[in-house]
Amino acid sequence: MSERLTIRRPDDWHLHFRDGDVMREVVPYTARQFARAIVMPNLTPPVTTAALAAAYRERILAAVPEGGVFTPLMTCYLTDSTDADDLARGAAEGVFTAAKLYPANATTNSAAGVSNVEKIYPVLARMEAEDIVLCIHGEVTDHHVDVFDREKEFIDRHLRRIVESFPKLRVVFEHITTSDAVDFVLEAGPQVGATITPQHLHINRNAMLVGGIQPHNYCLPVAKRESHRLALRKAATSGSPKFFLGTDSAPHLKKDKESACGCAGIFGAPHALESYLTVFDEEGALDRFEGFASLHGPAFYKLPVNEDTVTLERAEVAVPPVLAVTGEAIVPFHAGTTLGWRFVG
Ligand code: DOR
Ligand code: ZN
């Protein structure tokens, strides 16, 4: 049984840094483990232009600890009135790595998202022509659709059509949560990939709803039933280059999660690699971890792999019950439990 694992330094292909004081305190957690991260644009106001993204990137870089090397990869928040010229220019200048499609009101700070996916087909056509990656939050938002069915419904109603209409557009189906999504991604061409979060590999919906409501296990898309979790574990550890690491780390203050209307999001950044590696270990797939964490994402995004390495060792790590951020408490994923792998550096 291997006791240490050294792999090329991984990247996080989906996370939320927020802004201001919270951002300054959460960026170091990610910069400690990862070389790059795709930064989600759902700020208030959202990051809708290249100028806003360039300024946000500078604020993130200023939060990277001394001596750290970390590259934020910025995304453009798509709206009904996205300026395709600005997006294309931003991508050509290296400001934007991707654009993010949030169906309006699907999740945190998505009110300015796209009200009707078809409205932005001209922008998607431009993205296809310019080879800009489209990241998708794949859930419909109709009130009559059960929250557990919203991802599947999005595939049937929108995603299939997007992929058929723009066959060269590179699409990342973000934070997939269902076997339906796994099947869709596997059946699609190589231009379609998916990120998988640690929480969707570790927990099913019971973790959110059994024994009292567990707000710290609530995120969007919500965790589904066990059969879906098992399908995600199989996909992540399969070695398929279509699946790669994206934590969807989404810090919210403890008090905002433990409220009558608790926020969606799990703060997975602090022990992200230990969390994922535990899954690969349980699945007997340690040899496939580097692909998922460090190789498949860069290949999909057409970026070079990282040259330096990180090492993890088999050792117990106690995850604190809370972390102090801006003098407030944030509950990390796995809070108060012990993980079996330690990040050495
Ligand atoms: O749980 C989530 N939290 N899902 C998202 O899509 C957004 C994120 C956030 O920004 O808090
Ligand atoms: Zn997210």
mmCIF file of C-alpha atoms and ligand atoms in Angstrom:
data_model
loop_
_atom_site.group_PDB
_atom_site.id
_atom_site.type_symbol
_atom_site.label_atom_id
_atom_site.label_comp_id
_atom_site.label_asym_id
_atom_site.label_seq_id
_atom_site.Cartn_x
_atom_site.Cartn_y
_atom_site.Cartn_z
ATOM 1 C CA MET A 1 0.000 0.000 0.000
ATOM 2 C CA SER A 2 1.593 3.282 -0.996
ATOM 3 C CA GLU A 3 2.197 5.648 1.873
ATOM 4 C CA ARG A 4 3.123 8.702 -0.153
ATOM 5 C CA LEU A 5 1.877 10.007 -3.435
ATOM 6 C CA THR A 6 3.635 12.647 -5.516
ATOM 7 C CA ILE A 7 1.852 14.086 -8.529
ATOM 8 C CA ARG A 8 2.135 17.108 -10.775
ATOM 9 C CA ARG A 9 0.623 20.094 -9.004
ATOM 10 C CA PRO A 10 -3.158 20.065 -9.561
ATOM 11 C CA ASP A 11 -5.497 22.877 -10.597
ATOM 12 C CA ASP A 12 -9.013 23.591 -9.374
ATOM 13 C CA TRP A 13 -11.228 23.979 -12.432
ATOM 14 C CA HIS A 14 -14.167 25.550 -10.555
ATOM 15 C CA LEU A 15 -14.325 27.615 -7.402
ATOM 16 C CA HIS A 16 -15.644 30.772 -5.751
ATOM 17 C CA PHE A 17 -13.275 33.240 -4.127
ATOM 18 C CA ARG A 18 -15.825 35.999 -3.425
ATOM 19 C CA ASP A 19 -14.296 39.474 -3.055
ATOM 20 C CA GLY A 20 -12.971 41.882 -0.437
ATOM 21 C CA ASP A 21 -11.903 40.650 3.002
ATOM 22 C CA VAL A 22 -13.319 37.135 2.579
ATOM 23 C CA MET A 23 -11.473 36.721 -0.722
ATOM 24 C CA ARG A 24 -8.194 37.859 0.831
ATOM 25 C CA GLU A 25 -8.519 35.190 3.516
ATOM 26 C CA VAL A 26 -9.710 32.265 1.372
ATOM 27 C CA VAL A 27 -7.306 32.617 -1.587
ATOM 28 C CA PRO A 28 -4.344 31.273 0.472
ATOM 29 C CA TYR A 29 -6.132 27.958 1.098
ATOM 30 C CA THR A 30 -6.358 27.344 -2.633
ATOM 31 C CA ALA A 31 -2.931 28.795 -3.504
ATOM 32 C CA ARG A 32 -1.391 26.344 -1.010
ATOM 33 C CA GLN A 33 -2.547 23.281 -2.950
ATOM 34 C CA PHE A 34 -3.262 24.381 -6.503
ATOM 35 C CA ALA A 35 -1.327 26.169 -9.249
ATOM 36 C CA ARG A 36 -4.367 27.611 -11.028
ATOM 37 C CA ALA A 37 -8.101 27.884 -10.545
ATOM 38 C CA ILE A 38 -11.052 28.760 -12.704
ATOM 39 C CA VAL A 39 -12.639 31.591 -10.735
ATOM 40 C CA MET A 40 -16.399 31.881 -10.859
ATOM 41 C CA PRO A 41 -17.797 35.331 -11.654
ATOM 42 C CA ASN A 42 -20.924 35.408 -9.450
ATOM 43 C CA LEU A 43 -19.973 38.460 -7.430
ATOM 44 C CA THR A 44 -22.271 41.380 -6.665
ATOM 45 C CA PRO A 45 -22.212 42.945 -9.216
ATOM 46 C CA PRO A 46 -21.216 40.009 -11.428
ATOM 47 C CA VAL A 47 -18.019 39.925 -13.493
ATOM 48 C CA THR A 48 -19.585 40.600 -16.880
ATOM 49 C CA THR A 49 -16.805 42.436 -18.741
ATOM 50 C CA ALA A 50 -13.116 42.006 -19.451
ATOM 51 C CA ALA A 51 -12.359 45.191 -17.511
ATOM 52 C CA LEU A 52 -14.147 43.878 -14.417
ATOM 53 C CA ALA A 53 -12.387 40.520 -14.747
ATOM 54 C CA ALA A 54 -8.944 42.107 -15.130
ATOM 55 C CA ALA A 55 -9.495 44.209 -11.997
ATOM 56 C CA TYR A 56 -10.788 41.183 -10.057
ATOM 57 C CA ARG A 57 -7.775 39.157 -11.157
ATOM 58 C CA GLU A 58 -5.464 41.848 -9.742
ATOM 59 C CA ARG A 59 -7.281 41.773 -6.403
ATOM 60 C CA ILE A 60 -6.913 37.985 -6.257
ATOM 61 C CA LEU A 61 -3.217 38.125 -7.156
ATOM 62 C CA ALA A 62 -2.675 40.643 -4.358
ATOM 63 C CA ALA A 63 -4.102 38.077 -1.929
ATOM 64 C CA VAL A 64 -1.643 35.320 -2.884
ATOM 65 C CA PRO A 65 0.793 34.867 0.038
ATOM 66 C CA GLU A 66 4.400 36.048 -0.376
ATOM 67 C CA GLY A 67 6.447 33.512 -2.289
ATOM 68 C CA GLY A 68 3.342 31.723 -3.566
ATOM 69 C CA VAL A 69 2.830 31.098 -7.259
ATOM 70 C CA PHE A 70 -0.814 30.978 -8.214
ATOM 71 C CA THR A 71 -2.678 31.942 -11.383
ATOM 72 C CA PRO A 72 -6.375 32.801 -11.281
ATOM 73 C CA LEU A 73 -8.145 31.973 -14.543
ATOM 74 C CA MET A 74 -11.035 34.335 -15.038
ATOM 75 C CA THR A 75 -14.541 33.704 -16.345
ATOM 76 C CA CYS A 76 -17.134 35.977 -17.890
ATOM 77 C CA TYR A 77 -20.620 35.907 -16.357
ATOM 78 C CA LEU A 78 -23.013 35.551 -19.276
ATOM 79 C CA THR A 79 -26.202 37.618 -19.250
ATOM 80 C CA ASP A 80 -28.994 38.277 -21.722
ATOM 81 C CA SER A 81 -26.976 41.253 -22.948
ATOM 82 C CA THR A 82 -23.390 39.943 -23.017
ATOM 83 C CA ASP A 83 -21.214 41.892 -25.428
ATOM 84 C CA ALA A 84 -19.665 39.153 -27.586
ATOM 85 C CA ASP A 85 -16.973 41.553 -28.854
ATOM 86 C CA ASP A 86 -15.833 42.331 -25.319
ATOM 87 C CA LEU A 87 -15.826 38.620 -24.471
ATOM 88 C CA ALA A 88 -13.808 37.745 -27.583
ATOM 89 C CA ARG A 89 -11.358 40.587 -26.965
ATOM 90 C CA GLY A 90 -10.989 39.596 -23.312
ATOM 91 C CA ALA A 91 -10.263 36.021 -24.324
ATOM 92 C CA ALA A 92 -7.772 37.076 -27.008
ATOM 93 C CA GLU A 93 -5.969 39.266 -24.456
ATOM 94 C CA GLY A 94 -5.760 36.410 -21.965
ATOM 95 C CA VAL A 95 -8.135 37.949 -19.439
ATOM 96 C CA PHE A 96 -10.898 35.392 -19.920
ATOM 97 C CA THR A 97 -10.246 31.654 -19.929
ATOM 98 C CA ALA A 98 -13.931 30.755 -20.147
ATOM 99 C CA ALA A 99 -17.472 32.109 -19.846
ATOM 100 C CA LYS A 100 -20.038 30.873 -17.349
ATOM 101 C CA LEU A 101 -23.675 30.236 -18.093
ATOM 102 C CA TYR A 102 -25.922 30.547 -15.068
ATOM 103 C CA PRO A 103 -29.607 30.076 -15.791
ATOM 104 C CA ALA A 104 -31.152 33.099 -14.040
ATOM 105 C CA ASN A 105 -31.833 32.379 -10.362
ATOM 106 C CA ALA A 106 -30.335 28.879 -10.433
ATOM 107 C CA THR A 107 -28.009 29.598 -7.521
ATOM 108 C CA THR A 108 -26.126 32.194 -5.432
ATOM 109 C CA ASN A 109 -25.900 35.589 -7.186
ATOM 110 C CA SER A 110 -27.345 34.336 -10.435
ATOM 111 C CA ALA A 111 -30.270 36.762 -10.741
ATOM 112 C CA ALA A 112 -28.481 38.504 -13.625
ATOM 113 C CA GLY A 113 -27.923 35.178 -15.394
ATOM 114 C CA VAL A 114 -29.435 34.068 -18.659
ATOM 115 C CA SER A 115 -33.248 34.132 -18.690
ATOM 116 C CA ASN A 116 -33.566 31.931 -21.757
ATOM 117 C CA VAL A 117 -30.624 29.936 -23.059
ATOM 118 C CA GLU A 118 -31.659 30.426 -26.659
ATOM 119 C CA LYS A 119 -31.274 34.178 -26.286
ATOM 120 C CA ILE A 120 -27.521 33.792 -26.060
ATOM 121 C CA TYR A 121 -27.087 31.439 -29.018
ATOM 122 C CA PRO A 122 -25.368 34.233 -31.000
ATOM 123 C CA VAL A 123 -22.847 34.582 -28.165
ATOM 124 C CA LEU A 124 -22.341 30.805 -28.095
ATOM 125 C CA ALA A 125 -21.740 30.867 -31.861
ATOM 126 C CA ARG A 126 -19.061 33.494 -31.334
ATOM 127 C CA MET A 127 -17.517 31.463 -28.518
ATOM 128 C CA GLU A 128 -17.418 28.426 -30.763
ATOM 129 C CA ALA A 129 -15.722 30.459 -33.510
ATOM 130 C CA GLU A 130 -13.178 31.900 -31.062
ATOM 131 C CA ASP A 131 -12.691 28.564 -29.243
ATOM 132 C CA ILE A 132 -13.706 29.977 -25.833
ATOM 133 C CA VAL A 133 -14.736 27.392 -23.247
ATOM 134 C CA LEU A 134 -18.321 27.472 -21.989
ATOM 135 C CA CYS A 135 -18.831 26.469 -18.341
ATOM 136 C CA ILE A 136 -22.425 25.579 -17.517
ATOM 137 C CA HIS A 137 -24.418 25.449 -14.314
ATOM 138 C CA GLY A 138 -26.764 22.779 -15.610
ATOM 139 C CA GLU A 139 -30.048 23.110 -13.783
ATOM 140 C CA VAL A 140 -33.425 24.371 -14.928
ATOM 141 C CA THR A 141 -35.098 26.815 -12.584
ATOM 142 C CA ASP A 142 -38.818 26.286 -13.224
ATOM 143 C CA HIS A 143 -40.703 26.146 -9.949
ATOM 144 C CA HIS A 144 -42.642 23.090 -10.998
ATOM 145 C CA VAL A 145 -39.496 21.022 -11.559
ATOM 146 C CA ASP A 146 -38.400 19.079 -8.482
ATOM 147 C CA VAL A 147 -34.994 20.230 -7.231
ATOM 148 C CA PHE A 148 -33.664 16.678 -7.525
ATOM 149 C CA ASP A 149 -34.642 16.517 -11.207
ATOM 150 C CA ARG A 150 -33.331 19.884 -12.333
ATOM 151 C CA GLU A 151 -30.010 18.658 -13.699
ATOM 152 C CA LYS A 152 -31.538 15.896 -15.792
ATOM 153 C CA GLU A 153 -34.175 18.283 -17.078
ATOM 154 C CA PHE A 154 -31.457 20.739 -18.110
ATOM 155 C CA ILE A 155 -29.733 18.033 -20.148
ATOM 156 C CA ASP A 156 -32.926 17.083 -21.928
ATOM 157 C CA ARG A 157 -34.169 20.586 -22.501
ATOM 158 C CA HIS A 158 -30.998 22.620 -23.143
ATOM 159 C CA LEU A 159 -27.660 20.865 -23.025
ATOM 160 C CA ARG A 160 -28.320 18.344 -25.763
ATOM 161 C CA ARG A 161 -29.383 21.187 -28.051
ATOM 162 C CA ILE A 162 -26.386 23.366 -27.195
ATOM 163 C CA VAL A 163 -23.967 20.528 -27.925
ATOM 164 C CA GLU A 164 -25.744 19.637 -31.180
ATOM 165 C CA SER A 165 -26.016 23.254 -32.341
ATOM 166 C CA PHE A 166 -22.382 24.112 -31.609
ATOM 167 C CA PRO A 167 -20.441 20.916 -32.271
ATOM 168 C CA LYS A 168 -17.018 22.517 -31.850
ATOM 169 C CA LEU A 169 -17.846 24.511 -28.711
ATOM 170 C CA ARG A 170 -15.933 23.196 -25.713
ATOM 171 C CA VAL A 171 -18.401 22.744 -22.872
ATOM 172 C CA VAL A 172 -17.711 21.977 -19.228
ATOM 173 C CA PHE A 173 -20.754 20.585 -17.485
ATOM 174 C CA GLU A 174 -19.945 21.913 -14.016
ATOM 175 C CA HIS A 175 -20.273 20.065 -10.719
ATOM 176 C CA ILE A 176 -22.241 17.149 -12.096
ATOM 177 C CA THR A 177 -24.405 15.292 -9.592
ATOM 178 C CA THR A 178 -26.260 12.546 -11.468
ATOM 179 C CA SER A 179 -25.658 9.361 -13.408
ATOM 180 C CA ASP A 180 -27.623 11.066 -16.186
ATOM 181 C CA ALA A 181 -24.938 13.727 -16.411
ATOM 182 C CA VAL A 182 -22.160 11.114 -16.381
ATOM 183 C CA ASP A 183 -23.884 9.242 -19.225
ATOM 184 C CA PHE A 184 -24.433 12.422 -21.207
ATOM 185 C CA VAL A 185 -20.793 13.456 -20.923
ATOM 186 C CA LEU A 186 -19.537 9.994 -21.850
ATOM 187 C CA GLU A 187 -21.771 9.830 -24.904
ATOM 188 C CA ALA A 188 -20.807 13.312 -26.124
ATOM 189 C CA GLY A 189 -17.683 14.060 -28.128
ATOM 190 C CA PRO A 190 -14.324 15.044 -26.662
ATOM 191 C CA GLN A 191 -15.377 18.706 -26.626
ATOM 192 C CA VAL A 192 -17.642 17.992 -23.633
ATOM 193 C CA GLY A 193 -16.139 17.488 -20.181
ATOM 194 C CA ALA A 194 -17.283 17.796 -16.587
ATOM 195 C CA THR A 195 -16.025 18.825 -13.186
ATOM 196 C CA ILE A 196 -16.839 16.765 -10.110
ATOM 197 C CA THR A 197 -16.741 18.191 -6.584
ATOM 198 C CA PRO A 198 -15.448 16.389 -3.489
ATOM 199 C CA GLN A 199 -18.801 16.695 -1.759
ATOM 200 C CA HIS A 200 -20.693 14.923 -4.524
ATOM 201 C CA LEU A 201 -18.205 12.056 -4.274
ATOM 202 C CA HIS A 202 -18.539 11.827 -0.492
ATOM 203 C CA ILE A 203 -22.157 12.522 0.377
ATOM 204 C CA ASN A 204 -25.624 11.723 -0.831
ATOM 205 C CA ARG A 205 -28.813 13.584 0.054
ATOM 206 C CA ASN A 206 -29.188 11.732 3.343
ATOM 207 C CA ALA A 207 -26.189 13.683 4.623
ATOM 208 C CA MET A 208 -28.263 16.821 4.166
ATOM 209 C CA LEU A 209 -31.604 15.627 5.437
ATOM 210 C CA VAL A 210 -31.285 12.742 7.909
ATOM 211 C CA GLY A 211 -30.925 13.277 11.657
ATOM 212 C CA GLY A 212 -31.938 16.926 11.421
ATOM 213 C CA ILE A 213 -31.278 19.304 8.567
ATOM 214 C CA GLN A 214 -27.551 19.652 7.869
ATOM 215 C CA PRO A 215 -27.006 23.048 6.263
ATOM 216 C CA HIS A 216 -23.267 22.549 5.834
ATOM 217 C CA ASN A 217 -23.965 19.716 3.411
ATOM 218 C CA TYR A 218 -26.247 21.896 1.312
ATOM 219 C CA CYS A 219 -24.952 23.099 -2.016
ATOM 220 C CA LEU A 220 -26.312 23.491 -5.528
ATOM 221 C CA PRO A 221 -26.868 21.318 -7.381
ATOM 222 C CA VAL A 222 -27.970 19.418 -4.273
ATOM 223 C CA ALA A 223 -26.473 16.012 -3.547
ATOM 224 C CA LYS A 224 -28.677 13.281 -5.008
ATOM 225 C CA ARG A 225 -29.450 9.671 -4.051
ATOM 226 C CA GLU A 226 -26.735 7.076 -3.458
ATOM 227 C CA SER A 227 -26.847 5.514 -6.926
ATOM 228 C CA HIS A 228 -25.833 8.868 -8.396
ATOM 229 C CA ARG A 229 -22.967 9.294 -5.962
ATOM 230 C CA LEU A 230 -21.659 5.864 -6.950
ATOM 231 C CA ALA A 231 -21.872 6.771 -10.640
ATOM 232 C CA LEU A 232 -19.865 9.944 -9.973
ATOM 233 C CA ARG A 233 -17.205 7.997 -8.073
ATOM 234 C CA LYS A 234 -16.937 5.556 -10.942
ATOM 235 C CA ALA A 235 -16.599 8.378 -13.476
ATOM 236 C CA ALA A 236 -14.036 10.369 -11.483
ATOM 237 C CA THR A 237 -11.837 7.341 -10.858
ATOM 238 C CA SER A 238 -12.308 5.779 -14.312
ATOM 239 C CA GLY A 239 -9.337 7.475 -15.923
ATOM 240 C CA SER A 240 -11.573 9.092 -18.545
ATOM 241 C CA PRO A 241 -10.075 12.449 -19.586
ATOM 242 C CA LYS A 242 -13.581 13.917 -19.659
ATOM 243 C CA PHE A 243 -13.739 14.253 -15.881
ATOM 244 C CA PHE A 244 -11.589 16.594 -13.842
ATOM 245 C CA LEU A 245 -11.224 18.255 -10.485
ATOM 246 C CA GLY A 246 -13.387 21.262 -9.623
ATOM 247 C CA THR A 247 -14.124 21.798 -5.955
ATOM 248 C CA ASP A 248 -16.905 24.379 -6.293
ATOM 249 C CA SER A 249 -15.490 25.638 -3.006
ATOM 250 C CA ALA A 250 -18.072 28.254 -2.018
ATOM 251 C CA PRO A 251 -17.457 29.957 1.316
ATOM 252 C CA HIS A 252 -20.433 31.316 3.229
ATOM 253 C CA LEU A 253 -20.312 32.458 6.845
ATOM 254 C CA LYS A 254 -21.531 29.863 9.352
ATOM 255 C CA LYS A 255 -24.323 32.168 10.420
ATOM 256 C CA ASP A 256 -25.544 32.537 6.839
ATOM 257 C CA LYS A 257 -25.630 28.755 6.366
ATOM 258 C CA GLU A 258 -27.358 28.138 9.701
ATOM 259 C CA SER A 259 -30.186 30.515 8.999
ATOM 260 C CA ALA A 260 -33.897 30.113 8.244
ATOM 261 C CA CYS A 261 -32.934 30.522 4.573
ATOM 262 C CA GLY A 262 -29.476 29.019 4.485
ATOM 263 C CA CYS A 263 -27.036 29.746 1.658
ATOM 264 C CA ALA A 264 -25.992 27.042 -0.808
ATOM 265 C CA GLY A 265 -22.315 26.231 -0.919
ATOM 266 C CA ILE A 266 -19.651 24.067 0.715
ATOM 267 C CA PHE A 267 -16.222 25.448 1.577
ATOM 268 C CA GLY A 268 -14.039 22.639 0.274
ATOM 269 C CA ALA A 269 -10.790 24.483 -0.433
ATOM 270 C CA PRO A 270 -8.898 23.940 2.850
ATOM 271 C CA HIS A 271 -8.598 20.133 2.541
ATOM 272 C CA ALA A 272 -9.533 19.682 -1.091
ATOM 273 C CA LEU A 273 -6.789 17.305 -2.181
ATOM 274 C CA GLU A 274 -7.003 15.189 0.967
ATOM 275 C CA SER A 275 -10.744 14.885 0.406
ATOM 276 C CA TYR A 276 -10.484 13.797 -3.221
ATOM 277 C CA LEU A 277 -7.577 11.479 -2.551
ATOM 278 C CA THR A 278 -9.567 9.678 0.147
ATOM 279 C CA VAL A 279 -12.122 8.788 -2.538
ATOM 280 C CA PHE A 280 -9.509 7.548 -4.994
ATOM 281 C CA ASP A 281 -7.937 5.488 -2.209
ATOM 282 C CA GLU A 282 -11.283 3.946 -1.239
ATOM 283 C CA GLU A 283 -11.906 3.098 -4.893
ATOM 284 C CA GLY A 284 -8.469 1.515 -5.317
ATOM 285 C CA ALA A 285 -7.575 4.124 -7.925
ATOM 286 C CA LEU A 286 -4.568 5.991 -6.517
ATOM 287 C CA ASP A 287 -2.852 5.547 -9.875
ATOM 288 C CA ARG A 288 -5.645 7.532 -11.552
ATOM 289 C CA PHE A 289 -5.556 10.478 -9.186
ATOM 290 C CA GLU A 290 -2.964 12.492 -11.099
ATOM 291 C CA GLY A 291 -5.016 12.300 -14.288
ATOM 292 C CA PHE A 292 -8.152 13.612 -12.603
ATOM 293 C CA ALA A 293 -6.378 16.257 -10.522
ATOM 294 C CA SER A 294 -3.552 17.463 -12.751
ATOM 295 C CA LEU A 295 -3.760 16.265 -16.368
ATOM 296 C CA HIS A 296 -7.309 16.070 -17.724
ATOM 297 C CA GLY A 297 -8.183 19.707 -16.924
ATOM 298 C CA PRO A 298 -5.179 21.269 -18.666
ATOM 299 C CA ALA A 299 -5.703 18.999 -21.682
ATOM 300 C CA PHE A 300 -9.338 20.048 -21.951
ATOM 301 C CA TYR A 301 -8.527 23.757 -21.524
ATOM 302 C CA LYS A 302 -5.532 23.480 -23.910
ATOM 303 C CA LEU A 303 -3.167 24.730 -21.231
ATOM 304 C CA PRO A 304 0.225 23.308 -20.241
ATOM 305 C CA VAL A 305 0.412 20.936 -17.293
ATOM 306 C CA ASN A 306 2.149 22.240 -14.189
ATOM 307 C CA GLU A 307 5.832 21.407 -13.889
ATOM 308 C CA ASP A 308 6.178 21.265 -10.106
ATOM 309 C CA THR A 309 4.730 18.562 -7.886
ATOM 310 C CA VAL A 310 2.821 18.086 -4.636
ATOM 311 C CA THR A 311 3.069 15.220 -2.189
ATOM 312 C CA LEU A 312 0.426 13.689 0.044
ATOM 313 C CA GLU A 313 1.099 11.068 2.675
ATOM 314 C CA ARG A 314 -1.034 8.576 4.508
ATOM 315 C CA ALA A 315 -1.523 10.206 7.925
ATOM 316 C CA GLU A 316 -4.457 11.345 10.006
ATOM 317 C CA VAL A 317 -5.512 14.952 9.606
ATOM 318 C CA ALA A 318 -8.098 16.507 11.879
ATOM 319 C CA VAL A 319 -10.283 19.008 10.039
ATOM 320 C CA PRO A 320 -11.198 21.869 12.403
ATOM 321 C CA PRO A 321 -14.895 22.370 13.226
ATOM 322 C CA VAL A 322 -14.664 25.996 12.085
ATOM 323 C CA LEU A 323 -12.131 28.306 10.486
ATOM 324 C CA ALA A 324 -11.855 31.987 11.304
ATOM 325 C CA VAL A 325 -12.339 34.196 8.264
ATOM 326 C CA THR A 326 -12.592 37.971 8.712
ATOM 327 C CA GLY A 327 -13.158 37.355 12.404
ATOM 328 C CA GLU A 328 -16.212 35.246 11.583
ATOM 329 C CA ALA A 329 -16.628 31.475 11.474
ATOM 330 C CA ILE A 330 -16.788 29.416 8.287
ATOM 331 C CA VAL A 331 -17.408 25.680 8.476
ATOM 332 C CA PRO A 332 -15.186 23.737 6.053
ATOM 333 C CA PHE A 333 -16.163 20.507 4.334
ATOM 334 C CA HIS A 334 -15.381 17.503 6.597
ATOM 335 C CA ALA A 335 -15.491 19.813 9.651
ATOM 336 C CA GLY A 336 -14.735 18.013 12.888
ATOM 337 C CA THR A 337 -13.750 14.738 11.190
ATOM 338 C CA THR A 338 -10.443 13.049 10.466
ATOM 339 C CA LEU A 339 -9.130 12.417 6.961
ATOM 340 C CA GLY A 340 -6.606 9.698 6.159
ATOM 341 C CA TRP A 341 -4.296 11.697 3.904
ATOM 342 C CA ARG A 342 -2.147 14.704 4.717
ATOM 343 C CA PHE A 343 -1.007 17.364 2.272
ATOM 344 C CA VAL A 344 2.754 17.612 2.659
ATOM 345 C CA GLY A 345 3.386 20.363 0.143
HETATM 346 O O1 DOR B 1 -23.634 25.592 -3.791
HETATM 347 C C1 DOR B 1 -23.313 26.474 -4.583
HETATM 348 N N1 DOR B 1 -22.741 27.616 -4.163
HETATM 349 N N2 DOR B 1 -23.574 26.292 -5.879
HETATM 350 C C2 DOR B 1 -23.394 27.274 -6.766
HETATM 351 O O2 DOR B 1 -23.701 27.061 -7.904
HETATM 352 C C3 DOR B 1 -22.922 28.610 -6.334
HETATM 353 C C4 DOR B 1 -22.195 28.543 -5.085
HETATM 354 C C5 DOR B 1 -22.005 29.894 -4.428
HETATM 355 O O3 DOR B 1 -21.597 30.824 -5.116
HETATM 356 O O4 DOR B 1 -22.237 29.996 -3.216
HETATM 357 ZN ZN ZN B 2 -19.851 27.011 -8.413
#
